[in-house]
XYZ file of C-alpha atoms in Angstrom:
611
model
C 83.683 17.624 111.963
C 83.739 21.258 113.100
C 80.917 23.533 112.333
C 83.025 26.259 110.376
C 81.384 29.816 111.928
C 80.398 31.792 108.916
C 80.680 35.507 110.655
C 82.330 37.571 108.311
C 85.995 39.289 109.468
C 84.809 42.735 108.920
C 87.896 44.222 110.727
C 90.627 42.425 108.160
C 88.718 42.821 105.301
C 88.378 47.271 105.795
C 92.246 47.090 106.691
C 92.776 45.867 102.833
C 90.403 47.559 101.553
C 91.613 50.733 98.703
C 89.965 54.516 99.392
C 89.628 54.318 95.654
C 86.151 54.999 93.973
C 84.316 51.536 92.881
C 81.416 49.035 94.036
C 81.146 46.876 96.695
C 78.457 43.560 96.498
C 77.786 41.951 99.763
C 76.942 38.239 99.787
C 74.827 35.649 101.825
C 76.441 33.156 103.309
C 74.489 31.012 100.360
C 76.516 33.188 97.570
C 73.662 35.286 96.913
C 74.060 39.084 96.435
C 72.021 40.494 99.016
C 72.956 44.494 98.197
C 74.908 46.478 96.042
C 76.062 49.898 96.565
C 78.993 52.311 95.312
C 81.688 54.090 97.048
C 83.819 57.611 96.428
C 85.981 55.988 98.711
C 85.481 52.241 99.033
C 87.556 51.862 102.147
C 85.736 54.568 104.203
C 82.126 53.831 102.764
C 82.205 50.443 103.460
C 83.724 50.502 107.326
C 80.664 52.724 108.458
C 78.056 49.442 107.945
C 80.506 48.011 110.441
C 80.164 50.889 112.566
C 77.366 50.600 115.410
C 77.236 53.982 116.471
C 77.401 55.090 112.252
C 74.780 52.256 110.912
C 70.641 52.442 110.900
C 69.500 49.706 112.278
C 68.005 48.595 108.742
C 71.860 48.113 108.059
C 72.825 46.829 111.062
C 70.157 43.934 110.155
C 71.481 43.886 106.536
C 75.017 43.379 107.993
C 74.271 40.536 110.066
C 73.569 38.454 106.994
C 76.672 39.314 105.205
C 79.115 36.764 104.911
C 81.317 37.712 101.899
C 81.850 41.242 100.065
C 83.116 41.337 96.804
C 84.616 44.654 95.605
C 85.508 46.231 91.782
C 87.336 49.210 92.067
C 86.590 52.034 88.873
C 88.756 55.114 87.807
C 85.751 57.404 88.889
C 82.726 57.628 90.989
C 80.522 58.273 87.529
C 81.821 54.920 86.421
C 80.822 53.193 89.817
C 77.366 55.040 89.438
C 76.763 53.375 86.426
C 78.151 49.941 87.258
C 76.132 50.212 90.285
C 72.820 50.944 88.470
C 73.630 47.732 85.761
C 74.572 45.225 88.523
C 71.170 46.320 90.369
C 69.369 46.220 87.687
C 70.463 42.707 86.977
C 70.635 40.900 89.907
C 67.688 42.918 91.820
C 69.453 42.580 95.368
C 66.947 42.033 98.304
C 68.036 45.213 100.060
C 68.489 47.602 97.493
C 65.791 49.926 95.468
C 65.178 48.078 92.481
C 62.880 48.774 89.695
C 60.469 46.238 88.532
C 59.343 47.368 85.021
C 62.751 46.916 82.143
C 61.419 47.408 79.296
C 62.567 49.501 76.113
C 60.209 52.895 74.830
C 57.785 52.377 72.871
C 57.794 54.549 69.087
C 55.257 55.591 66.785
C 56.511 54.077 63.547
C 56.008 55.530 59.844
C 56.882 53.540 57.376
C 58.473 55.053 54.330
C 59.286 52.372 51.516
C 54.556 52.037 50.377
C 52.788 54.498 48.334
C 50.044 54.256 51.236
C 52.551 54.291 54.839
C 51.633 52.463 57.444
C 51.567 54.301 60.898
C 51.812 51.710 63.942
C 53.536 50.879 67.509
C 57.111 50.291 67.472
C 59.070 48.503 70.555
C 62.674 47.031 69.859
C 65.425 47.536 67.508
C 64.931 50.483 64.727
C 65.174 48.145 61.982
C 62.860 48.829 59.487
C 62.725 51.553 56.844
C 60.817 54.641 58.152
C 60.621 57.201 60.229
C 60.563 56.462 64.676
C 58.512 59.025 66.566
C 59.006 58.899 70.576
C 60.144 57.815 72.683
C 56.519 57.548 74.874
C 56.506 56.889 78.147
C 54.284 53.238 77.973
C 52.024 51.545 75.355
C 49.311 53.052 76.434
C 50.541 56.450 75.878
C 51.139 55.319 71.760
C 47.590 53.931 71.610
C 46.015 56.992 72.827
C 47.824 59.178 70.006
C 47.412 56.202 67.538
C 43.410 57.177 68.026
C 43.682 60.607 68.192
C 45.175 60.626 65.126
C 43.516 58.049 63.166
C 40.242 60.730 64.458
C 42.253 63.873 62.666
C 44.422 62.402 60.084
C 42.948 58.846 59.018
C 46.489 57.021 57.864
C 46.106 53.184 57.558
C 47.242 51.812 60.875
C 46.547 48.065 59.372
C 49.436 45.443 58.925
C 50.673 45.050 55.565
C 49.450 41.241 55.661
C 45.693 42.573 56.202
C 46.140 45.516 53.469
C 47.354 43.347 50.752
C 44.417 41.187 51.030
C 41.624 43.477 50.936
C 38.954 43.704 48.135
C 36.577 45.584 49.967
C 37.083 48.503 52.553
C 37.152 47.503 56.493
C 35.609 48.532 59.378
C 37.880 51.505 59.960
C 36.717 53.184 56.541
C 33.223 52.777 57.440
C 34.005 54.114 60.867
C 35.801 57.094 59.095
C 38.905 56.137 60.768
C 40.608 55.189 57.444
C 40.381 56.445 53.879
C 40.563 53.052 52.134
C 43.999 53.384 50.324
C 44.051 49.158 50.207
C 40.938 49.348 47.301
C 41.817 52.763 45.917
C 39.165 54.790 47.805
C 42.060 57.718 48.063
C 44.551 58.693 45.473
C 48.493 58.880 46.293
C 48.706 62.782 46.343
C 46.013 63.142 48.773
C 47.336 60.256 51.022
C 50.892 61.841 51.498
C 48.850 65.124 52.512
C 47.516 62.901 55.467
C 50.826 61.513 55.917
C 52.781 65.472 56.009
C 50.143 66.282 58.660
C 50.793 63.476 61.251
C 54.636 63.931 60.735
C 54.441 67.581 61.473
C 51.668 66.860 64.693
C 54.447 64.148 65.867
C 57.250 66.349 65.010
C 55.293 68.831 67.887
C 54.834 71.433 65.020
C 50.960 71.643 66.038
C 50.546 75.417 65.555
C 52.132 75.777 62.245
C 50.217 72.774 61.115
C 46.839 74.494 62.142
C 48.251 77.745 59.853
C 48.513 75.662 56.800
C 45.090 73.688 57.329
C 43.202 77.307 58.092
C 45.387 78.308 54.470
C 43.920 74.922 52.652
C 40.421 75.505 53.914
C 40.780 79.141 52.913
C 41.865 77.786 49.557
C 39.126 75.158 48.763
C 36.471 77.756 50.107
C 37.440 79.916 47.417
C 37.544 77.464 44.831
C 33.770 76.755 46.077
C 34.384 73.288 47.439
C 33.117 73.217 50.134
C 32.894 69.807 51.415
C 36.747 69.565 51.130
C 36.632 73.036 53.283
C 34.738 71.602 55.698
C 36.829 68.185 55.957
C 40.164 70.841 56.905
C 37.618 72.941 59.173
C 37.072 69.382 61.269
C 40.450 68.403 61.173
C 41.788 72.354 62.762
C 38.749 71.806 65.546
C 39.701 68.248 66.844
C 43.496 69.080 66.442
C 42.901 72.160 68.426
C 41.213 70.255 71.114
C 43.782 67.732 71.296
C 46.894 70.517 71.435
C 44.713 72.271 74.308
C 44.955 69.628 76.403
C 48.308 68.152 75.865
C 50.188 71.431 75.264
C 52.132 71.890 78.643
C 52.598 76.148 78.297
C 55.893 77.863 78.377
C 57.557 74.553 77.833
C 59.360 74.409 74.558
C 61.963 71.325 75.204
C 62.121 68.262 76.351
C 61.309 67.477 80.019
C 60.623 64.538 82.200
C 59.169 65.384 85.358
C 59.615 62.944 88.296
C 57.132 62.854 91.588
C 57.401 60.658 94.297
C 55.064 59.210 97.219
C 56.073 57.162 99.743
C 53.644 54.914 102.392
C 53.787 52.031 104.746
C 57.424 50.340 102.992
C 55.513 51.346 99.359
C 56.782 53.815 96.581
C 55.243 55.079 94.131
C 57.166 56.743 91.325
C 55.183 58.853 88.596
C 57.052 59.970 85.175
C 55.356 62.973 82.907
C 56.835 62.929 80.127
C 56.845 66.318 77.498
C 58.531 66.376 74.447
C 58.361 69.501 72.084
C 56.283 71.365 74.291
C 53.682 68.637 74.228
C 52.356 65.889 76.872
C 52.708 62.763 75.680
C 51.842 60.848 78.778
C 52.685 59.106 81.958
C 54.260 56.511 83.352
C 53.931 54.699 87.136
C 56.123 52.801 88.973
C 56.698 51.098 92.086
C 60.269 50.267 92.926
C 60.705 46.833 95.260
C 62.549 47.921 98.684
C 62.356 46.972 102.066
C 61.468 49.067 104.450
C 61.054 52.571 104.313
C 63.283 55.127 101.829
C 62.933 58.449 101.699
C 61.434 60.061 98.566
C 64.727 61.906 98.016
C 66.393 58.119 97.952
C 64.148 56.766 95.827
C 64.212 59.221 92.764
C 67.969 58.814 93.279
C 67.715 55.300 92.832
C 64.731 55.496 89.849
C 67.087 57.672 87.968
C 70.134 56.065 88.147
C 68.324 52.802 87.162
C 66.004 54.228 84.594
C 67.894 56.237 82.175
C 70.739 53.628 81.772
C 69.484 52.614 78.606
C 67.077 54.872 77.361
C 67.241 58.325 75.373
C 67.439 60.992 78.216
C 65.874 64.427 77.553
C 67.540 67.790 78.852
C 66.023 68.496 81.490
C 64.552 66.151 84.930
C 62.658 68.213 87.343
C 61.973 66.105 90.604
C 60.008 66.028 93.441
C 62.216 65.405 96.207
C 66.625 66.499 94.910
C 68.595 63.105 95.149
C 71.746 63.448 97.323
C 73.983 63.413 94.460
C 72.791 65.755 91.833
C 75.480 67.136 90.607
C 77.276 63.354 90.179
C 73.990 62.168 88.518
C 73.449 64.913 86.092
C 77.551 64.441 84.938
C 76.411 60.577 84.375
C 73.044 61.438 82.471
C 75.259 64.642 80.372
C 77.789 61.686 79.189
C 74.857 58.928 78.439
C 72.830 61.638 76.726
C 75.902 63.078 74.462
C 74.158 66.853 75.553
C 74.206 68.662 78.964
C 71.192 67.302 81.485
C 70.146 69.536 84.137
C 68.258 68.458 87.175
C 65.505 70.951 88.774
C 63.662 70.895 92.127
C 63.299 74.104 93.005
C 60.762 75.230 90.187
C 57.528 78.032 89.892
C 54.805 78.929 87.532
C 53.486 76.407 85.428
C 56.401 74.002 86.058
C 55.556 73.932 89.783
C 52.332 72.972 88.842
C 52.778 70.600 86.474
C 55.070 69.112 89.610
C 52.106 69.115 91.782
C 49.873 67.037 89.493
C 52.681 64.303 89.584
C 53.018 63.987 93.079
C 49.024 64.113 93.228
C 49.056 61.336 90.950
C 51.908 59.911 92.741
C 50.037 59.581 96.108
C 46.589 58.349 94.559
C 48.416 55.546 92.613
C 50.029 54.466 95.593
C 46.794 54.367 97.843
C 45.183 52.521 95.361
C 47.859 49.978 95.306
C 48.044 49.439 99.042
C 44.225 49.014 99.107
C 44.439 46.257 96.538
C 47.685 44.819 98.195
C 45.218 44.694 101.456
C 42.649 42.944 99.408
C 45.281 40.531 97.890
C 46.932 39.454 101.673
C 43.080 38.972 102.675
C 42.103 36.787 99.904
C 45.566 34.692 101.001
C 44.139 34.690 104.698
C 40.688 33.195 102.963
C 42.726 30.498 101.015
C 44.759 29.790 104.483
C 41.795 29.241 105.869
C 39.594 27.504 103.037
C 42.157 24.948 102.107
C 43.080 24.260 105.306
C 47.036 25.367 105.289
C 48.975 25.590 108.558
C 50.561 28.768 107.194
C 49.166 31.506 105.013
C 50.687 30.773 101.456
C 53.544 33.072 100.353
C 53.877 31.928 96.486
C 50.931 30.135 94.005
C 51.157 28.730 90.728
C 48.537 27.542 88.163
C 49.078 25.051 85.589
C 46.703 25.300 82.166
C 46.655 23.116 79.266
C 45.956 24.787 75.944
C 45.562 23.025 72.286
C 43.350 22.576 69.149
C 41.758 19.352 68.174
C 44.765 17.582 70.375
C 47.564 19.128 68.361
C 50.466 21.503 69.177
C 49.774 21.284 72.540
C 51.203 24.351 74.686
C 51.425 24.309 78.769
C 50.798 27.421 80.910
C 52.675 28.230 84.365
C 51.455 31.472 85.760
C 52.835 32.633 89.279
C 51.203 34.516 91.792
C 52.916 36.162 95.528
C 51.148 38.600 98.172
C 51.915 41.292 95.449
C 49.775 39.885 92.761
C 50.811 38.416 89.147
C 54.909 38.083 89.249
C 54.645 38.200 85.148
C 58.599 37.849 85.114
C 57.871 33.863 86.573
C 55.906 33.172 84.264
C 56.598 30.218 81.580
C 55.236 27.974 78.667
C 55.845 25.024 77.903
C 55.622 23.191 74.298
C 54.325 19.297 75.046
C 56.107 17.078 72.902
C 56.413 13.231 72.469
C 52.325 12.752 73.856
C 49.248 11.718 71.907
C 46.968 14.026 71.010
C 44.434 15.613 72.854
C 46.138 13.431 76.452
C 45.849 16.296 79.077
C 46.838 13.592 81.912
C 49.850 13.175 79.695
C 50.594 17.068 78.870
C 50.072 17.924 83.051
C 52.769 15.084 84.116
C 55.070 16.773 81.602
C 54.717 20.527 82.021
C 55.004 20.063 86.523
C 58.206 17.822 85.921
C 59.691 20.123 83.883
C 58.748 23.254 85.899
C 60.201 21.380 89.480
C 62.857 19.926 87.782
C 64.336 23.449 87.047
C 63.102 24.131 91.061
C 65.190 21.375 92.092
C 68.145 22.698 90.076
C 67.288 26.324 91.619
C 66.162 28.253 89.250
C 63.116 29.693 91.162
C 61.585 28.929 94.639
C 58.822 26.518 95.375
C 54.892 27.752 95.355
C 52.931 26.370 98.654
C 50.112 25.765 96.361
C 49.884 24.496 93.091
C 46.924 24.952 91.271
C 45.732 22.480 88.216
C 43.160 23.366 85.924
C 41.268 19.897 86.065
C 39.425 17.324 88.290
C 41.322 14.113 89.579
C 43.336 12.444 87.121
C 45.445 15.813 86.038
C 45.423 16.567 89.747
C 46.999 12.710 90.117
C 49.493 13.420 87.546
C 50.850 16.016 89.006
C 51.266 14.020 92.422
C 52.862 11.294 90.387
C 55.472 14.491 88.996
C 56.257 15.516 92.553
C 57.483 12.095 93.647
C 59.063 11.251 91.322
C 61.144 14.392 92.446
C 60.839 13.986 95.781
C 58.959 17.104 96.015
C 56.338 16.839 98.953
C 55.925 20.248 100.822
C 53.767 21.739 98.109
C 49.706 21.640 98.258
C 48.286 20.500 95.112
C 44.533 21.561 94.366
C 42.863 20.703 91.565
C 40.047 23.245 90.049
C 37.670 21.477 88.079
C 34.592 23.763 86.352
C 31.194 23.746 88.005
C 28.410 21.509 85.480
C 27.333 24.468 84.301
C 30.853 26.467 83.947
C 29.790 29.832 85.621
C 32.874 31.795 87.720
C 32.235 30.782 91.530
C 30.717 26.920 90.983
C 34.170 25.714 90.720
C 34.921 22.646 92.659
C 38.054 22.244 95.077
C 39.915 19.150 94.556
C 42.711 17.860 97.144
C 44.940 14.783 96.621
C 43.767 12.753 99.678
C 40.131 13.367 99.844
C 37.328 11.873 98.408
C 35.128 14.557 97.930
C 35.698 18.178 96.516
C 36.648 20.620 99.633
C 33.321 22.484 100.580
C 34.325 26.480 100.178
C 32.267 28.947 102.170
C 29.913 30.450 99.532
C 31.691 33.823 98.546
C 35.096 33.387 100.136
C 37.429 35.861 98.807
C 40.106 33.078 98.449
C 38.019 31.366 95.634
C 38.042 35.100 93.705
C 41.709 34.892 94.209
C 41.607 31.011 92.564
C 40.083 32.290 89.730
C 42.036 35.158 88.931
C 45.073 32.969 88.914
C 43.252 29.813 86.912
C 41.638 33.053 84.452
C 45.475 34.555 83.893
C 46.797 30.699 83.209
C 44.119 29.934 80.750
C 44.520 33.582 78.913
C 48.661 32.982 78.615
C 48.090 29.495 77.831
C 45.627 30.508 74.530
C 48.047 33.471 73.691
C 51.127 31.455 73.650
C 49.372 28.734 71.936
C 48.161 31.413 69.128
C 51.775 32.267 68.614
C 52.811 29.057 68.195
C 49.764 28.231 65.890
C 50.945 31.054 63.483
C 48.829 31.765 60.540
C 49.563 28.796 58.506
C 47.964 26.450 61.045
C 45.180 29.120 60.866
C 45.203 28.318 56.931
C 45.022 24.721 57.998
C 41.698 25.109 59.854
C 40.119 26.154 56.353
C 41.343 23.096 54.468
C 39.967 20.889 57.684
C 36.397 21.789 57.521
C 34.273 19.470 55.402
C 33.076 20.683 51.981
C 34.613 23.596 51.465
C 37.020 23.273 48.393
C 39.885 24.739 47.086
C 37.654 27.661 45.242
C 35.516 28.433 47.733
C 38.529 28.935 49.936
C 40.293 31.308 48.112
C 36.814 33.045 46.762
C 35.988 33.124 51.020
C 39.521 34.754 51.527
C 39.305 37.395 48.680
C 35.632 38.748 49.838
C 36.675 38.363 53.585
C 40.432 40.068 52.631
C 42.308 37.375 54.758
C 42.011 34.985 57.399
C 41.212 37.818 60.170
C 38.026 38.828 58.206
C 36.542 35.241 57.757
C 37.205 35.069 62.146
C 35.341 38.356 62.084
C 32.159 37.537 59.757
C 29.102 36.244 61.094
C 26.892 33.094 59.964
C 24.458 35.521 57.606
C 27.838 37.074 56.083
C 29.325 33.850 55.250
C 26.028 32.697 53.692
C 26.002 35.638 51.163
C 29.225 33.681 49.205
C 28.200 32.026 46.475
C 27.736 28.018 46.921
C 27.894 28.174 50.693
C 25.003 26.649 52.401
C 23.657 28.255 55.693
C 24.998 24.438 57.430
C 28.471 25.191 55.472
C 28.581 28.718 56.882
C 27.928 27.354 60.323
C 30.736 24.805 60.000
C 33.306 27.558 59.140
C 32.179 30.168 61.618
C 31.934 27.149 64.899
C 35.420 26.307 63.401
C 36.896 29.746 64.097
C 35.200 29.883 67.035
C 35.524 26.979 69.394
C 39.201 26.738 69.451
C 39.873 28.636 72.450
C 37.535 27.221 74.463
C 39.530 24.315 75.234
């Protein structure tokens, strides 16, 4: 048989080739899409890879892996910009800029169909009835006005499950974080007073909301009532302080600004976002590439990427100006449905507010290559620890997660050189196995993981990681042969006698004895960060699956505690959550339950997750 030679005709393929705009995906010679890029002119863009004397040598490299290109031709180069962005997004090509983090804005949601509105976070379709305040640039940025506002304006930020259930007022009301609308503490009137205030703060209407406040403390003074004065006089002073420092001056509209640092093959990309005149927070990035971009490249590419589906505002100001403005603000004008404008060149207080991105740019990204240091040496220390004849690449830990041997839920969690690849992650529900039979549950959850491996789904850890001693780490074995699976390292990590981090013993398939780890070896801190991150997204997915009517269940399981008391326990504790919350000397204080009841109920709640 002749070896067919799998060099790709460059020459015959640019002599068909159109000069219309489009894309143009070049392929491995294993069919995988190794970069996409987009083309005024397909025909001329494409022939200069093929070009010595015209190509970097980071394409000339790219180019000797090609082996196919595919090509979709568009009616303009806008439309190839944003096919170009999608396909990228999707398929994450090895040589392209990609962008890690996909997910939708996060709101601030009101609801509008209760007396008492709820106020909460909001990510995903606008579905319910209410009013959607954002978008914010990450979670983190909701939470932090969540509890600025619960400080000014106390609205109920409680699910409705928890607020219909209450008899007695929470924490939050006793924290002055919450006026108690659940038991009647507040009357309607007064509530939707609360409620017009954090709509017109959200709305960015901060200054005329301070003139009605200093007008209703006026009021009440006159009226002599003067703790109601005082309430509106605390409410003008923290909302003051809060505008201060988020008010971004002589910015009324909507702006994104957009800094970028680039280091040793690293970017880091850093997002301010203001809406109305008003900081609402940041957002950090770090695009995967290979090798090194230049800034200018990189916003290019986080633009294009980010704004595909996502409300754009109407103005960007960058850091570094992308090659293509002018074709990228015509994109982001159409998306939008209003005219987008793209600034680099800016002074006064926007230049400055430009300066503290790129300053937050660069120290993000130097603390992210110091930890990425620390990460590749505790790698070295596990090369070295275990024994490997290379340092590993990819890990994965297995965790087993149930309650009282039911509903059993399996853990995968993956790590590379980078850290925690979250996107890799999985769960698995164990089916078909007796109870409590962890052996059992570990032989199911590693065939089903490699059987997907063999059928290429992902790629193949070096070491795989099993929380347990010998027989879990022998059911895994017994997994991998039956799949024929035999280049991957499988170490069991079995808890020390007295379970403290660092007393953790090393098991290997061959050996006898646990492997002997040099006391404080930065490879074992990297073992149990990855067994720590399996065990946490093994009890989370297992507490989703649980729901709240197994949680009901746990009630009706404990001995002695009938029908009455449960619902008499669930009306003084309003709900499930509360009885989790209460202590041994709170449960006690219920009529007709013993101090050995109490016990029972709270070690019930308790010692699930420790399994």
């Amino acid at each position: 048989m002749i070896e067919k030679e799998l060099k790709f005709e460059s020459k015959a393929f640019i002599k068909s080739l159109t000069k219309r705009p489009g894309i143009y995906k070049m392929l491995d010679d294993k069919g995988e899409i190794i970069y996409i890029g987009k083309a005024k002119n397909l025909k001329n863009r494409v022939s200069t890879y093929f070009n010595n004397q015209v190509a970097s040598s980071k394409q000339q490299t790219m180019v000797a892996k090609v082996a196919n290109i595919e090509v979709t031709v568009t009616h303009t180069e806008g439309e190839a910009l944003l096919l170009e962005s999608q396909l990228i997004k999707r398929h994450k090509p090895r040589y392209n800029i990609s962008l890690r983090d996909d997910k939708s804005f996060p709101y601030i949601f009101l609801s509008s169909n209760q007396d008492f509105p709820q106020l909460t976070f909001h990510r995903g379709a606008k579905s319910k009835k209410g009013q959607y305040f954002g978008p914010y640039p990450s979670a983190g940025a909701v939470r932090e006005s969540l509890k600025l506002l619960q400080k000014i304006f106390p609205v109920r930020q409680c699910d409705d499950s928890y607020y219909n259930n209450r008899t007695r007022p929470c924490l939050q009301y006793q924290i002055e974080r919450c006026t108690a609308p659940c038991v009647g503490l507040i009357d309607k009137p007064t509530y939707a007073e609360d409620v017009a205030s954090t709509v017109m703060f959200l709305e960015g209407k901060g200054s005329l909301l301070i003139e009605q406040l200093i007008a209703k403390m006026e009021q009440a003074a006159d009226k002599q009532r003067y703790e109601l004065a005082a309430t509106y006089r605390d409410q003008i002073g923290r909302l003051r302080t809060v505008l201060e420092k988020n008010f971004v001056h002589g910015e009324r509209g909507d702006v994104d600004i957009i800094a970028c640092a680039v280091k040793a093959n690293m970017a880091c990309v850093q997002l301010f976002f203001i809406r109305n005149g008003q900081h609402l927070g940041n957002k950090v990035s770090f695009p995967k590439m290979i090798g090194e971009y230049d800034p200018a490249a990189i916003i290019q590419a986080f633009i294009s990427q980010y704004y595909l589906d996502k409300p754009v505002p109407y103005e960007l100001i960058v850091s570094h100006e992308p090659e293509e403005t002018g074709l990228l603000a015509d994109v982001l004008s159409g998306l939008a449905k209003h005219s987008v404008a793209i600034a680099h060149n800016v002074r006064g207080e926007r230049a400055k507010w430009l300066q503290m991105a790129l300053t937050n740019a660069g120290n993000s990204l130097l603390s992210k290559l110091a930890d990425k240091q620390g990460i590749y040496t505790r790698f070295l220390s596990l090369q070295e620890e275990l024994g490997c004849t290379e340092t590993p690449k990819r890990l994965e830990c297995f965790d087993i997660s149930h309650t009282q041997g039911d509903q059993t839920v399996a853990s995968c969690v993956v790590f590379d050189r980078d850290g925690p690849v979250k996107s890799a992650y999985r769960r698995f529900n164990i089916v078909g196995i007796t109870g409590g039979d962890d052996y059992a549950a570990i032989y199911q959850a590693v065939s089903r993981r490699f059987k997907r491996l063999k059928q290429g789904e992902h790629e193949a850890p070096d070491i795989l990681f099993i929380d347990g001693g010998k027989g879990q780490v022998r059911e895994a074995q017994k997994a991998l042969a039956e799949l024929a699976i035999n280049d991957v390292m499988i170490v069991g990590v079995s808890k020390g006698p007295d379970r403290k981090p660092g007393m953790e013993k090393l098991i290997l398939v061959e050996q006898e004895q646990p492997v002997n780890v040099s006391p404080g070896a930065s490879g074992l801190l990297l073992i149990q960060h990855i067994r720590d991150e399996a065990h946490r997204f093994a009890i989370t997915g297992h507490r989703q699956r649980r729901g709240k009517v197994a949680k009901q269940s746990v009630l009706e399981s404990i001995v002695g505690l009938g029908a009455k008391r449960r619902q008499l326990l669930l009306k003084q504790f309003g709900g499930l959550q509360g009885i989790e919350q209460a202590g041994v000397d709170a449960l006690c204080s219920i009529d007709g339950i013993s101090k050995q009841l109490a016990q029972r109920i709270y070690d019930n709640f308790h010692h699930h997750d420790d399994h």
